[in-house]
Structure formats: C-alpha cells, structure tokens
JSON list of C-alpha atoms in Angstrom, two decimals:
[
{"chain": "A", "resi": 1032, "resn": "UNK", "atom": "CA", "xyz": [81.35, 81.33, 96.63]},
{"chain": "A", "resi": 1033, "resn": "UNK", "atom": "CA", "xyz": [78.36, 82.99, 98.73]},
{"chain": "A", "resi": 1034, "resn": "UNK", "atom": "CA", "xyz": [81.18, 84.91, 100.19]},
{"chain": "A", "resi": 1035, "resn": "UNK", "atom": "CA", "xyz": [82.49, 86.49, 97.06]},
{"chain": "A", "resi": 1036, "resn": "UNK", "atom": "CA", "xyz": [79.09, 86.61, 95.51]},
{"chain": "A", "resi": 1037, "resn": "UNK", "atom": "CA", "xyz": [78.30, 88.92, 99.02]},
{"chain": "A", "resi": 1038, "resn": "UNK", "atom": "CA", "xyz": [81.77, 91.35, 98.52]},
{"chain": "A", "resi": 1039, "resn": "UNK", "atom": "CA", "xyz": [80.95, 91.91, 95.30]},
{"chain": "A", "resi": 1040, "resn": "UNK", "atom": "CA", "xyz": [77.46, 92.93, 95.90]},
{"chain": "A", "resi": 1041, "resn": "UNK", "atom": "CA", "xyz": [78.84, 95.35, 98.38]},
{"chain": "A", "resi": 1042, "resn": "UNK", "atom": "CA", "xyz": [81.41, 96.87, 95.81]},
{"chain": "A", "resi": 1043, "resn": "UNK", "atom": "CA", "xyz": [79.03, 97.31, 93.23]},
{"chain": "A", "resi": 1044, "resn": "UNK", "atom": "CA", "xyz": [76.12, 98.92, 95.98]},
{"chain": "A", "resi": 1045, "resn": "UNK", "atom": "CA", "xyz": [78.90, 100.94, 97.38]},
{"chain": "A", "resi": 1046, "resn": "UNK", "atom": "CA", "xyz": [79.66, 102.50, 94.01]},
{"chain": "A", "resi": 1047, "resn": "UNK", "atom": "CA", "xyz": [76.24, 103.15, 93.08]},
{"chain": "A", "resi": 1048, "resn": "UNK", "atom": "CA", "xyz": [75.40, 104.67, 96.46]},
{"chain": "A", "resi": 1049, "resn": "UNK", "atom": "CA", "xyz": [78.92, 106.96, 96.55]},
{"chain": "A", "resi": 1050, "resn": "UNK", "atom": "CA", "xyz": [79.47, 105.60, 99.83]},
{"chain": "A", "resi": 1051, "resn": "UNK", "atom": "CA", "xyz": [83.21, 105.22, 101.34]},
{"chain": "A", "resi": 1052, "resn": "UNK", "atom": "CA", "xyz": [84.27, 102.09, 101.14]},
{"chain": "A", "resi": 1053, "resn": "UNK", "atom": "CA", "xyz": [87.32, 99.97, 100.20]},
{"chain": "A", "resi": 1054, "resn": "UNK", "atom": "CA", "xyz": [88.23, 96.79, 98.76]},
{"chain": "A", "resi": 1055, "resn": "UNK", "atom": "CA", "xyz": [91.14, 94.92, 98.41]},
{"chain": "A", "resi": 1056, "resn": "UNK", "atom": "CA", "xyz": [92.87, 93.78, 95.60]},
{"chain": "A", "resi": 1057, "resn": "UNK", "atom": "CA", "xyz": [95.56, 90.79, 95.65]},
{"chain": "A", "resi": 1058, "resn": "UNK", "atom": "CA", "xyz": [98.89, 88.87, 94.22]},
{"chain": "A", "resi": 1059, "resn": "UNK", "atom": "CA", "xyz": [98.18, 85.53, 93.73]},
{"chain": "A", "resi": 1060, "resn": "UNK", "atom": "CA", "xyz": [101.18, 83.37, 95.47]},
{"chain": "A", "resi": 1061, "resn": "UNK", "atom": "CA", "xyz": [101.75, 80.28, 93.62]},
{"chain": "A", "resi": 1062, "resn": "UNK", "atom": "CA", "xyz": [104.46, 77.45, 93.47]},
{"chain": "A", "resi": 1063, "resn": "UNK", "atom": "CA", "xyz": [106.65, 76.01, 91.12]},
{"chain": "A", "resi": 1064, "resn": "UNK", "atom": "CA", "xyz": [109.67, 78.15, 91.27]},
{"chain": "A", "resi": 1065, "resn": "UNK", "atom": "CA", "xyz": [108.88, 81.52, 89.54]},
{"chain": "A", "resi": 1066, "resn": "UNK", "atom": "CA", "xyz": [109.12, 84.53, 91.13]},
{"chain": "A", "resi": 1067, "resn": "UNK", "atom": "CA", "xyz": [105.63, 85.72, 91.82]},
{"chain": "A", "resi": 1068, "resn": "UNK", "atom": "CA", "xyz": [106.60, 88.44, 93.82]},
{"chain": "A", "resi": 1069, "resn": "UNK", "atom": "CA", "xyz": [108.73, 89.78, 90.94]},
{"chain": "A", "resi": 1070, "resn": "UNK", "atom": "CA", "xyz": [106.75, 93.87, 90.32]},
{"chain": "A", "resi": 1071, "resn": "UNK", "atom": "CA", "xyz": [106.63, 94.05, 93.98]},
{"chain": "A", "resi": 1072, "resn": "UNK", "atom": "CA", "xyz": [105.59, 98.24, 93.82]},
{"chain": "A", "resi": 1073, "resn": "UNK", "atom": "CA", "xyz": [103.05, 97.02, 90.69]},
{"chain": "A", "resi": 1074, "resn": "UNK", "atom": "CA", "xyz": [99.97, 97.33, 91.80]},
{"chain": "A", "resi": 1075, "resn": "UNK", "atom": "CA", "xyz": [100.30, 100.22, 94.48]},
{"chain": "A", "resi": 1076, "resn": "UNK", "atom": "CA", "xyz": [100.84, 102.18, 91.55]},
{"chain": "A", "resi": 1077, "resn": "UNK", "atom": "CA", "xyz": [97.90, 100.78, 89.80]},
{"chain": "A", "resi": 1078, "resn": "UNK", "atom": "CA", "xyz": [95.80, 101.42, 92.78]},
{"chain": "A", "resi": 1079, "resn": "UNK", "atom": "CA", "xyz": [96.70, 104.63, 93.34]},
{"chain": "A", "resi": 1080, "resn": "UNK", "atom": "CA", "xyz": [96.24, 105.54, 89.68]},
{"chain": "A", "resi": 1081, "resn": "UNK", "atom": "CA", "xyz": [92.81, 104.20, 89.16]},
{"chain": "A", "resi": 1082, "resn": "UNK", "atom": "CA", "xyz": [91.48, 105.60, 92.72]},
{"chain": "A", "resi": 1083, "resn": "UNK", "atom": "CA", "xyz": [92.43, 109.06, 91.54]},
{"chain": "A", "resi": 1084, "resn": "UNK", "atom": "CA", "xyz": [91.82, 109.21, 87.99]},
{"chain": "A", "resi": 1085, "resn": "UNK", "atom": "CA", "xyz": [88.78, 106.47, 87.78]},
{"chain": "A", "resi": 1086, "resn": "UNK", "atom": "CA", "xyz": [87.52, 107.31, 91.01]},
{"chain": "A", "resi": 1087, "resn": "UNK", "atom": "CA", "xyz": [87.73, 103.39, 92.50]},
{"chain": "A", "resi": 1088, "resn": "UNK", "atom": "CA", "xyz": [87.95, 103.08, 95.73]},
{"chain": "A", "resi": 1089, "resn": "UNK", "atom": "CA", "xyz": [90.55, 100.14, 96.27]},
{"chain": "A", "resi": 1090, "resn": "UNK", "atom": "CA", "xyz": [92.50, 100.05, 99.38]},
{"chain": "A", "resi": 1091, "resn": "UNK", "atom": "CA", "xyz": [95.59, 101.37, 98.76]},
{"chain": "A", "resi": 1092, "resn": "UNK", "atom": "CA", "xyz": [97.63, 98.42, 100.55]},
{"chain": "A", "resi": 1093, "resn": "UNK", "atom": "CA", "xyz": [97.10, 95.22, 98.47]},
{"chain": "A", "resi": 1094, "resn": "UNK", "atom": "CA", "xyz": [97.35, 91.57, 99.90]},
{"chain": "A", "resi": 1095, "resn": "UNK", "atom": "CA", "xyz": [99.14, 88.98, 99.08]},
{"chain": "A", "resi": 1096, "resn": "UNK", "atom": "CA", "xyz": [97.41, 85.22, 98.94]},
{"chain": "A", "resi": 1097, "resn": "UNK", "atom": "CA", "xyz": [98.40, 81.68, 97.72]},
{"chain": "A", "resi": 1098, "resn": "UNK", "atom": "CA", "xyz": [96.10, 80.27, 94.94]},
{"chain": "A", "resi": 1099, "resn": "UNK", "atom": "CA", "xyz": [95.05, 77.25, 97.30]},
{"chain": "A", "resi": 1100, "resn": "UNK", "atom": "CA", "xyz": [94.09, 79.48, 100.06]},
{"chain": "A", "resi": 1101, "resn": "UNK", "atom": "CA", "xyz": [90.15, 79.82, 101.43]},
{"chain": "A", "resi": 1102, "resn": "UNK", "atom": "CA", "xyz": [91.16, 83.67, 101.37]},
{"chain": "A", "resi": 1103, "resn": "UNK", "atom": "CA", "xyz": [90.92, 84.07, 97.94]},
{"chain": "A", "resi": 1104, "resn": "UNK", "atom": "CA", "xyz": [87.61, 84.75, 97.82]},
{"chain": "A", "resi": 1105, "resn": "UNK", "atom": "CA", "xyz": [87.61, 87.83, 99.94]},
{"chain": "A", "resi": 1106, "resn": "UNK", "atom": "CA", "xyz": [89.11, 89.44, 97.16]},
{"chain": "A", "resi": 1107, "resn": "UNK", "atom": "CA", "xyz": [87.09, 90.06, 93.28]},
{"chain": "A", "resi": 1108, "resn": "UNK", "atom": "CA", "xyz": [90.23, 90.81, 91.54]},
{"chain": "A", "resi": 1109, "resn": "UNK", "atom": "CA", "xyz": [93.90, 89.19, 91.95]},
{"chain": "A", "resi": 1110, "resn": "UNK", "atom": "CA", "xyz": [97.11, 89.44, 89.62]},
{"chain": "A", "resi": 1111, "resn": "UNK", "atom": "CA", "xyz": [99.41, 86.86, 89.21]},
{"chain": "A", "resi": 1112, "resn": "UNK", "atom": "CA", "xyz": [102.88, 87.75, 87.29]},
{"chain": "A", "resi": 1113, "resn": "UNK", "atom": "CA", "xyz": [106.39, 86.23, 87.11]},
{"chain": "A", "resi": 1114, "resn": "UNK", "atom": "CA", "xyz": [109.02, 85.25, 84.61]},
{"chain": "A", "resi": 1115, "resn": "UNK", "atom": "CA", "xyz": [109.25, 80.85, 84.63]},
{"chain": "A", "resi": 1116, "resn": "UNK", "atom": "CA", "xyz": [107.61, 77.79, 86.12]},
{"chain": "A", "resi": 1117, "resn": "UNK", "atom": "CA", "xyz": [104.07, 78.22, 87.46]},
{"chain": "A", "resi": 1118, "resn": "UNK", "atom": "CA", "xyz": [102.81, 74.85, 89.41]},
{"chain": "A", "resi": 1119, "resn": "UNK", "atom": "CA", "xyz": [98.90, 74.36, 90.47]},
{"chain": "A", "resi": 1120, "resn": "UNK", "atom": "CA", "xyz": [98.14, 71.82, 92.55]},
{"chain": "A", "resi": 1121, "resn": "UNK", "atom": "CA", "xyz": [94.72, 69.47, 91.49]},
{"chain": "A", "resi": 1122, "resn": "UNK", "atom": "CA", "xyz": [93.48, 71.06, 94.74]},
{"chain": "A", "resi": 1123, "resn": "UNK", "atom": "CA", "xyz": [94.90, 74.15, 93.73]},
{"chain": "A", "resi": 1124, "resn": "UNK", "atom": "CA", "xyz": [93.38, 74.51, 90.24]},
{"chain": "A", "resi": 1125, "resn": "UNK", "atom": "CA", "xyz": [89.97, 74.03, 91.73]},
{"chain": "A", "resi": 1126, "resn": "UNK", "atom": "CA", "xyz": [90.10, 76.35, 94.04]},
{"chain": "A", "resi": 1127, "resn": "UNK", "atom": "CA", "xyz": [90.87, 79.07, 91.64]},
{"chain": "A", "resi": 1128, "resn": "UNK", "atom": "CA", "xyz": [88.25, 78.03, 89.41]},
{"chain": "A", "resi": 1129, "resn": "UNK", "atom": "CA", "xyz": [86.01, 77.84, 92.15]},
{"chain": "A", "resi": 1130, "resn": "UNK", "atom": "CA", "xyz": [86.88, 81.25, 92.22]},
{"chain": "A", "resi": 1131, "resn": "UNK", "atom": "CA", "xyz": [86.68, 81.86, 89.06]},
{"chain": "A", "resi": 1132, "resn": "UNK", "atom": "CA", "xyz": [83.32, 80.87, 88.52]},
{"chain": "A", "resi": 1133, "resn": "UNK", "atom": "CA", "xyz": [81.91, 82.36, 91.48]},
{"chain": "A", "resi": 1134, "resn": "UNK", "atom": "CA", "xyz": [82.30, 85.92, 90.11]},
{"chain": "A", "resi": 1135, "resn": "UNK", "atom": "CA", "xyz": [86.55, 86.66, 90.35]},
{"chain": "A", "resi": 1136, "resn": "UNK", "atom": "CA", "xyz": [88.50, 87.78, 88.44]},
{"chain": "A", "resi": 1137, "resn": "UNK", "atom": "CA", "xyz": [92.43, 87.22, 87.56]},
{"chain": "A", "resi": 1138, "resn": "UNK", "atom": "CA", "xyz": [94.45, 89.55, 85.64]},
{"chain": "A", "resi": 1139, "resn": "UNK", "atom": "CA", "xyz": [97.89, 87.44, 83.97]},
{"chain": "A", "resi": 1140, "resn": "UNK", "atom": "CA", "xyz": [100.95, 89.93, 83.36]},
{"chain": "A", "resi": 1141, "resn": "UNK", "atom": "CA", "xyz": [102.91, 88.01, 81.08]},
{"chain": "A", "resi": 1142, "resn": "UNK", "atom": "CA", "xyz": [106.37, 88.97, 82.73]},
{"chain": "A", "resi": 1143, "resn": "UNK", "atom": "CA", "xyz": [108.56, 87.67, 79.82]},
{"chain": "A", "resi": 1144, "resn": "UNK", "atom": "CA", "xyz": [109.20, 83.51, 80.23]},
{"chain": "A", "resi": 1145, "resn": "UNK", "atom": "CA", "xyz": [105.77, 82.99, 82.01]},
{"chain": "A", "resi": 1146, "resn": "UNK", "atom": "CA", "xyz": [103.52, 82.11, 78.47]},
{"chain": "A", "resi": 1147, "resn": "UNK", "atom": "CA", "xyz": [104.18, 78.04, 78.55]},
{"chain": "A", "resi": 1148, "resn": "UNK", "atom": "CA", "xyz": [103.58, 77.73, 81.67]},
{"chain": "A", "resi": 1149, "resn": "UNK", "atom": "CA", "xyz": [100.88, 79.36, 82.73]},
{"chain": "A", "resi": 1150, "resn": "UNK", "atom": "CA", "xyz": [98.92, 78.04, 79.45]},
{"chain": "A", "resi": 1151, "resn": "UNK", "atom": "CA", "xyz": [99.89, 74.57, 80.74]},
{"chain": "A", "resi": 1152, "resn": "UNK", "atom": "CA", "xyz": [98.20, 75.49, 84.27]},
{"chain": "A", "resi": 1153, "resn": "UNK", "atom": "CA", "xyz": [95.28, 77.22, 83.48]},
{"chain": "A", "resi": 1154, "resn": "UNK", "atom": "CA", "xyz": [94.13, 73.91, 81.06]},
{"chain": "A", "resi": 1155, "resn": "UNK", "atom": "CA", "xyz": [94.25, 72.21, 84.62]},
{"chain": "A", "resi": 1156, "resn": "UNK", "atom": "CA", "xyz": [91.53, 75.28, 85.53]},
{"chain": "A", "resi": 1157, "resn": "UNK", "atom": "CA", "xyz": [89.43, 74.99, 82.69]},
{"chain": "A", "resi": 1158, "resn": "UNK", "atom": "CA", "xyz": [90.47, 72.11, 80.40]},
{"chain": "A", "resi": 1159, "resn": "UNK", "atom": "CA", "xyz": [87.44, 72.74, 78.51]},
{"chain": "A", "resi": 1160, "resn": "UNK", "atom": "CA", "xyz": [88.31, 76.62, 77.60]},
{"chain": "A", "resi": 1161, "resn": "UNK", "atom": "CA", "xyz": [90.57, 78.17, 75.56]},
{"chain": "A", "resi": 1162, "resn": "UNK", "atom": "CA", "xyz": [92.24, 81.70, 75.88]},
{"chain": "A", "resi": 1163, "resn": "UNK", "atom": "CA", "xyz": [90.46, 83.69, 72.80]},
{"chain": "A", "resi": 1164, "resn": "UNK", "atom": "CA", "xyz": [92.43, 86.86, 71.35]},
{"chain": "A", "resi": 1165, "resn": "UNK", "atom": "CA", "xyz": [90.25, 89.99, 72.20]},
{"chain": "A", "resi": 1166, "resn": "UNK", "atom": "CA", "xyz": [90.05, 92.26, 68.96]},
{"chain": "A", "resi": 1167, "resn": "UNK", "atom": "CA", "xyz": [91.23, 95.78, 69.13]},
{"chain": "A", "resi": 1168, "resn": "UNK", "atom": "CA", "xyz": [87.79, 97.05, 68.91]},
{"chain": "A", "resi": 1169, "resn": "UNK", "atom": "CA", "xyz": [86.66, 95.09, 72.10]},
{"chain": "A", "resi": 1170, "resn": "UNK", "atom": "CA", "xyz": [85.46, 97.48, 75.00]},
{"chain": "A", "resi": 1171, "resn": "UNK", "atom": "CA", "xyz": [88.34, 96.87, 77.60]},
{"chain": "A", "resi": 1172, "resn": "UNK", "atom": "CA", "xyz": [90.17, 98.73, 75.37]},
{"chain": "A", "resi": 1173, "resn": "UNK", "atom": "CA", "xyz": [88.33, 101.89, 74.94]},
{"chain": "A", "resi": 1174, "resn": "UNK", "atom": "CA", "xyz": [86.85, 102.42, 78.05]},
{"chain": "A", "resi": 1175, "resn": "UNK", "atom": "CA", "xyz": [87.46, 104.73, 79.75]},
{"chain": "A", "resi": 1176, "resn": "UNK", "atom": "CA", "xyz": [91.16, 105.28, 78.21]},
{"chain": "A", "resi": 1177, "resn": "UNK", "atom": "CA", "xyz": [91.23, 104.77, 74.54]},
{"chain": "A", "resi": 1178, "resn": "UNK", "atom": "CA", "xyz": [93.27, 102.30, 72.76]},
{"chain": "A", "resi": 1179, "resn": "UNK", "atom": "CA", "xyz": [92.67, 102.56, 68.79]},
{"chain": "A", "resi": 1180, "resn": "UNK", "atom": "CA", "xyz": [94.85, 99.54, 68.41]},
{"chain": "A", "resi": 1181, "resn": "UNK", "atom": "CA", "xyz": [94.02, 97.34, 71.42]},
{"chain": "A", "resi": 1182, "resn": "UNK", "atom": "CA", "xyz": [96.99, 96.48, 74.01]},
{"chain": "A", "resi": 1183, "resn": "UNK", "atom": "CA", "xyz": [99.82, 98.43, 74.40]},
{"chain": "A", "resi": 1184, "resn": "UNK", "atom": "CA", "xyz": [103.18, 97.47, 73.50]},
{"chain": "A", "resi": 1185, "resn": "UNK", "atom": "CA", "xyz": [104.76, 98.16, 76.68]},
{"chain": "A", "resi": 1186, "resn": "UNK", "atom": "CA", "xyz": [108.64, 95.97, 76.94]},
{"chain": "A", "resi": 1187, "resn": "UNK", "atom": "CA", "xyz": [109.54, 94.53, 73.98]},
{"chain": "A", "resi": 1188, "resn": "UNK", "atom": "CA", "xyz": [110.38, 91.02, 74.87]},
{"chain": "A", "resi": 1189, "resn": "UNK", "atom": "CA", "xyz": [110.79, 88.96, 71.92]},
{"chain": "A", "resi": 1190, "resn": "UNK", "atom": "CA", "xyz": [109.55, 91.91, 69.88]},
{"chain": "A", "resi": 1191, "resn": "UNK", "atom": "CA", "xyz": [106.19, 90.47, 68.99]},
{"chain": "A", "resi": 1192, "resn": "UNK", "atom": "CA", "xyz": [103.07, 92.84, 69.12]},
{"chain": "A", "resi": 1193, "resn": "UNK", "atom": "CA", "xyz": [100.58, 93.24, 72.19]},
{"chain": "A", "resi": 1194, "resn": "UNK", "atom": "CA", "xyz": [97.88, 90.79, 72.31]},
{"chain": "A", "resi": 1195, "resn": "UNK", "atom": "CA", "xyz": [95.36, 90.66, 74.91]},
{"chain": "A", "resi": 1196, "resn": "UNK", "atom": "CA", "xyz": [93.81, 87.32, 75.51]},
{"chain": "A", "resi": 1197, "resn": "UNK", "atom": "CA", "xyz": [90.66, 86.63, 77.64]},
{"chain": "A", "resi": 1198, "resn": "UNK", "atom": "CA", "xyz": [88.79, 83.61, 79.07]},
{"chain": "A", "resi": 1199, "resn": "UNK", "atom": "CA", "xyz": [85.30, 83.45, 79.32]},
{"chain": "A", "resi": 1200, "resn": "UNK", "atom": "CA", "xyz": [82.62, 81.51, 81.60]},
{"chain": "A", "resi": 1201, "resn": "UNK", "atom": "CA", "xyz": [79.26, 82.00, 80.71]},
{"chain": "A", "resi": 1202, "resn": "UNK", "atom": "CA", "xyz": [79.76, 84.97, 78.68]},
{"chain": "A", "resi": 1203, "resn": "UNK", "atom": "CA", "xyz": [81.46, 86.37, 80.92]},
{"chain": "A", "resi": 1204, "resn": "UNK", "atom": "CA", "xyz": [85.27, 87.41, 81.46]},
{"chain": "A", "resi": 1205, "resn": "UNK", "atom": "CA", "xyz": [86.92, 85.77, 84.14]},
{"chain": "A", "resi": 1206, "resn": "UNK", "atom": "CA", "xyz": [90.42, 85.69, 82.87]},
{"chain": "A", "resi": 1207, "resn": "UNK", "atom": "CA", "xyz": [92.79, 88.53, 80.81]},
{"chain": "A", "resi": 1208, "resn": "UNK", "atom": "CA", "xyz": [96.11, 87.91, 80.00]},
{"chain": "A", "resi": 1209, "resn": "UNK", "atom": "CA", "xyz": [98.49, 90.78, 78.88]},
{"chain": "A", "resi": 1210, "resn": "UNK", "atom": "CA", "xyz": [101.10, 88.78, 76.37]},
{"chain": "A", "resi": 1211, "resn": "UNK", "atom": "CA", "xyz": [103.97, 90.36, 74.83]},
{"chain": "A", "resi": 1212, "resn": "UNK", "atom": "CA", "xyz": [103.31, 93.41, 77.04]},
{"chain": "A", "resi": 1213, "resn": "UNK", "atom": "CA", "xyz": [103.86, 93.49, 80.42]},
{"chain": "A", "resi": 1214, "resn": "UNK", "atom": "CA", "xyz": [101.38, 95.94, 81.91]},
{"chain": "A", "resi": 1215, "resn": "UNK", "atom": "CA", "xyz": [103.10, 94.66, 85.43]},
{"chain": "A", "resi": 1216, "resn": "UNK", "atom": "CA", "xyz": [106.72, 96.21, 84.94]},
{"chain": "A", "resi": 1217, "resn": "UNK", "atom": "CA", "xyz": [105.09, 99.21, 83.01]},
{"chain": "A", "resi": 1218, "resn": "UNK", "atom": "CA", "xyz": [103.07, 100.12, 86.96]},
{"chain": "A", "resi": 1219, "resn": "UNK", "atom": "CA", "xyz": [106.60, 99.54, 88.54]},
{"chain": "A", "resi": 1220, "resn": "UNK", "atom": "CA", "xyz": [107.76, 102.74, 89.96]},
{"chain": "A", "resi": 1221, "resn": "UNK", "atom": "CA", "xyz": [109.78, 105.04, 87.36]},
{"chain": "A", "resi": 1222, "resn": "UNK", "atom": "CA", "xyz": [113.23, 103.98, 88.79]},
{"chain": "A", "resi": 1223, "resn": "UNK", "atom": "CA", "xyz": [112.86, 100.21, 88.44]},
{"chain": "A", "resi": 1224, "resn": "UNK", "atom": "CA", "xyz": [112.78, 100.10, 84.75]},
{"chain": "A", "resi": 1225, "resn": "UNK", "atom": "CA", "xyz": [113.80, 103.44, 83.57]},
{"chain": "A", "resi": 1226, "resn": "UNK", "atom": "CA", "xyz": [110.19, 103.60, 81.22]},
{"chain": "A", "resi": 1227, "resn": "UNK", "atom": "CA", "xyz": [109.60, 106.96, 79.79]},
{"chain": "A", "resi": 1228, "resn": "UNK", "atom": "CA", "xyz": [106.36, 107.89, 81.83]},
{"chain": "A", "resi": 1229, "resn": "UNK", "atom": "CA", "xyz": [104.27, 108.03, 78.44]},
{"chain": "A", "resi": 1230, "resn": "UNK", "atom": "CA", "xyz": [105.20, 104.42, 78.80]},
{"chain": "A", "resi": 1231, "resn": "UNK", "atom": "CA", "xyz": [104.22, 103.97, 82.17]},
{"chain": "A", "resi": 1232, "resn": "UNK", "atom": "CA", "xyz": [101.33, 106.12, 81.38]},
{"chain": "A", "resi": 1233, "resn": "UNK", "atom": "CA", "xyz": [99.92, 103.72, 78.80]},
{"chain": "A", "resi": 1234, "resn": "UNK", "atom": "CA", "xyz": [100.36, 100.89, 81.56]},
{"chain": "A", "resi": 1235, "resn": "UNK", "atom": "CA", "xyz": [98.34, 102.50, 83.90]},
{"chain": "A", "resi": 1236, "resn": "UNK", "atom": "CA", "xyz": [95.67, 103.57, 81.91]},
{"chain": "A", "resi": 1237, "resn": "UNK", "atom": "CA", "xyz": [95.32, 99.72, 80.56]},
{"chain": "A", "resi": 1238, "resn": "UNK", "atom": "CA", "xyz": [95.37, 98.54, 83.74]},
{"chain": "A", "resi": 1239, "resn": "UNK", "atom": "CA", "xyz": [92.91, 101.22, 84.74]},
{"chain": "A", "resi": 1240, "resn": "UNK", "atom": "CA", "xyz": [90.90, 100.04, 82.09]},
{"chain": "A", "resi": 1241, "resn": "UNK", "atom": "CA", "xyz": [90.54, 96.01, 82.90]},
{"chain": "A", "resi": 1242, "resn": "UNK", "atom": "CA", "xyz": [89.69, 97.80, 86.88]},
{"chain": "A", "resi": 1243, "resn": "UNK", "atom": "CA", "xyz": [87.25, 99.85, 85.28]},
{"chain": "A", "resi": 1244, "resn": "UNK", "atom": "CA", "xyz": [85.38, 96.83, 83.14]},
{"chain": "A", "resi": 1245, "resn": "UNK", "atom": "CA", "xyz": [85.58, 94.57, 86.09]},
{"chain": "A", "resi": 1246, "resn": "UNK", "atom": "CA", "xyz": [84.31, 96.55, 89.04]},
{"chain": "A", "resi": 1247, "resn": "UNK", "atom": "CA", "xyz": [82.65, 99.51, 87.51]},
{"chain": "A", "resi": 1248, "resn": "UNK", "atom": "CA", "xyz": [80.71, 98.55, 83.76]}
]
C-alpha cells in the first residue's frame, strides 16, 4: 500500500511541477474462463488520446498483470474487460481490495456477457458495498469532455441505455463500471469494429474523462 500511496504521490507532484514523467497503466489478468485480453489495441488508443488531447503523461506501452499479483500496486489505474466468467480467488479478492483501498483505481468495460459475473466477484471485494448509478449530472461526465446525458451509448448490446456505475470507499471512487456501453471496443482501432469515428470519438473522450478525474482533479 506504501508503495502505491508513494507512485501516486509522484504522479500527482509530477503534474503539478510539469516535469516529464510516465506512468503506467494496466489490464487486469484474471481467471475463470473469459477472455480478458479480448480489446487487445484498447487502451493504446486511450493512452495515446488522453496524452495528446488531456496532456497526461501515461506511458504509451501498457502492462498487463494478474489480479493476485504483488505488481498491482505499481500501477494507480487498471482495466479489466471481457465477455463471460470472471473467477477471484479469496486471496485474490483481497488483494485487489487491498488495492483498492490503498488509493487504485479499476475501470470495468462491460464487454457484453461480463455484468453477472463480475457483480458476483466484486461482492467477494467489498461485500459490504454496492455499485451506486452515477447521475448524468455527476462530474466524470462533464469534465473535461461534456456529456449532457451522462455515459455514452457506445454498442448496443441488448439495447438498454448507458449507465455508469461507481463504487465508493470513503467517499471516494475506487471503482467505475461502463454497463450497456462498452467504452473498451469503442478505443479499439477503427478496423476492429467498423465504429463511425464520432463513435469512437465519444469513447475516447469518456475514457479520457474517468483518466482525467482519477489522475488529474
């Protein structure tokens, strides 16, 4: 926890100085079947996005770490995506809210299938928290891209709006979860799913967004 407590410090110093520096981002690995690795150009995109338009500084190659691993706290922000069966370990669920609660941060791209499970898994994190429905009007949404109406709508899936749903720790955001709109496939490069790039452009500037109120509010 000291040890993610320490990289953050650094991130938010190296900011405020204007200092070159960058940070990596990560996948989360996890078992269970689903395919975790399944918007494998995802966030290279993102990254790339947000360091130009947001000014971040995020290393442009992201890693890839397993939920149980002693490595996830070298890095404040990871995404975990996929379309089935998610499976933490007891051992595994601590860790990551070890992590959780030590100041990281983990983005969920509902990938279309992933909803039951990862519910079901993240009550072995925090059985004592709920996911809570951000309204439209909440700041993730505005800042610094505007979104009048909250999440965007980016694959229809079962045709059900956008809802963006967030746990909290002590106040403060550890958790948001992108249902019903797959930010992940919307950062895929443009050949992978054929998106118009206003689509794609919405994606990115969400996901620019949840960057932006994580690392830089």
């Amino acid at each position: 926890m000291k040890k993610l407590i320490f990289i953050l410090f650094l991130f938010f110093t190296t900011i405020i100085s204007g200092q070159e520096s960058s940070y990596k981002i990560a996948l989360l690995k996890y078992n269970g079947g689903g395919d975790w690795y399944a918007n494998p150009t995802s966030l290279t995109n993102l990254i790339q996005f947000a360091n130009e338009k947001i000014h971040t500084n995020i290393d442009k190659e992201y890693a890839t770490v397993a939920v149980g691993s002693s490595e996830l706290f070298n890095y404040p922000f990871v995404h975990i995506t996929g379309h089935g069966n998610i499976l933490f370990s007891e051992s595994e669920a601590a860790n990551l809210r070890k992590y959780l609660e030590g100041g990281g941060f983990l983005e969920i791209s509902d990938n279309y299938g992933l909803d039951k499970y990862i519910r079901r898994e993240m009550k072995k994190v925090f059985p004592d928290l709920n996911f809570v429905e951000l309204p439209s009007s909440h700041p993730i949404f505005h800042t610094p891209f505007n979104f009048p109406n909250g999440l965007p709508k980016i694959h229809e899936h079962d045709g059900k709006p956008a809802q963006g749903f967030a746990i909290f720790f002590q106040g403060r955001m550890v958790v948001f979860y992108d249902y019903e709109c797959d930010l992940g496939d919307g950062w895929e490069d443009p050949e992978v799913h054929h998106d118009s790039e206003e689509t794609r452009l919405k994606a990115l500037k969400m996901g620019s967004n949840i960057l932006y109120h994580i690392f830089m509010k």
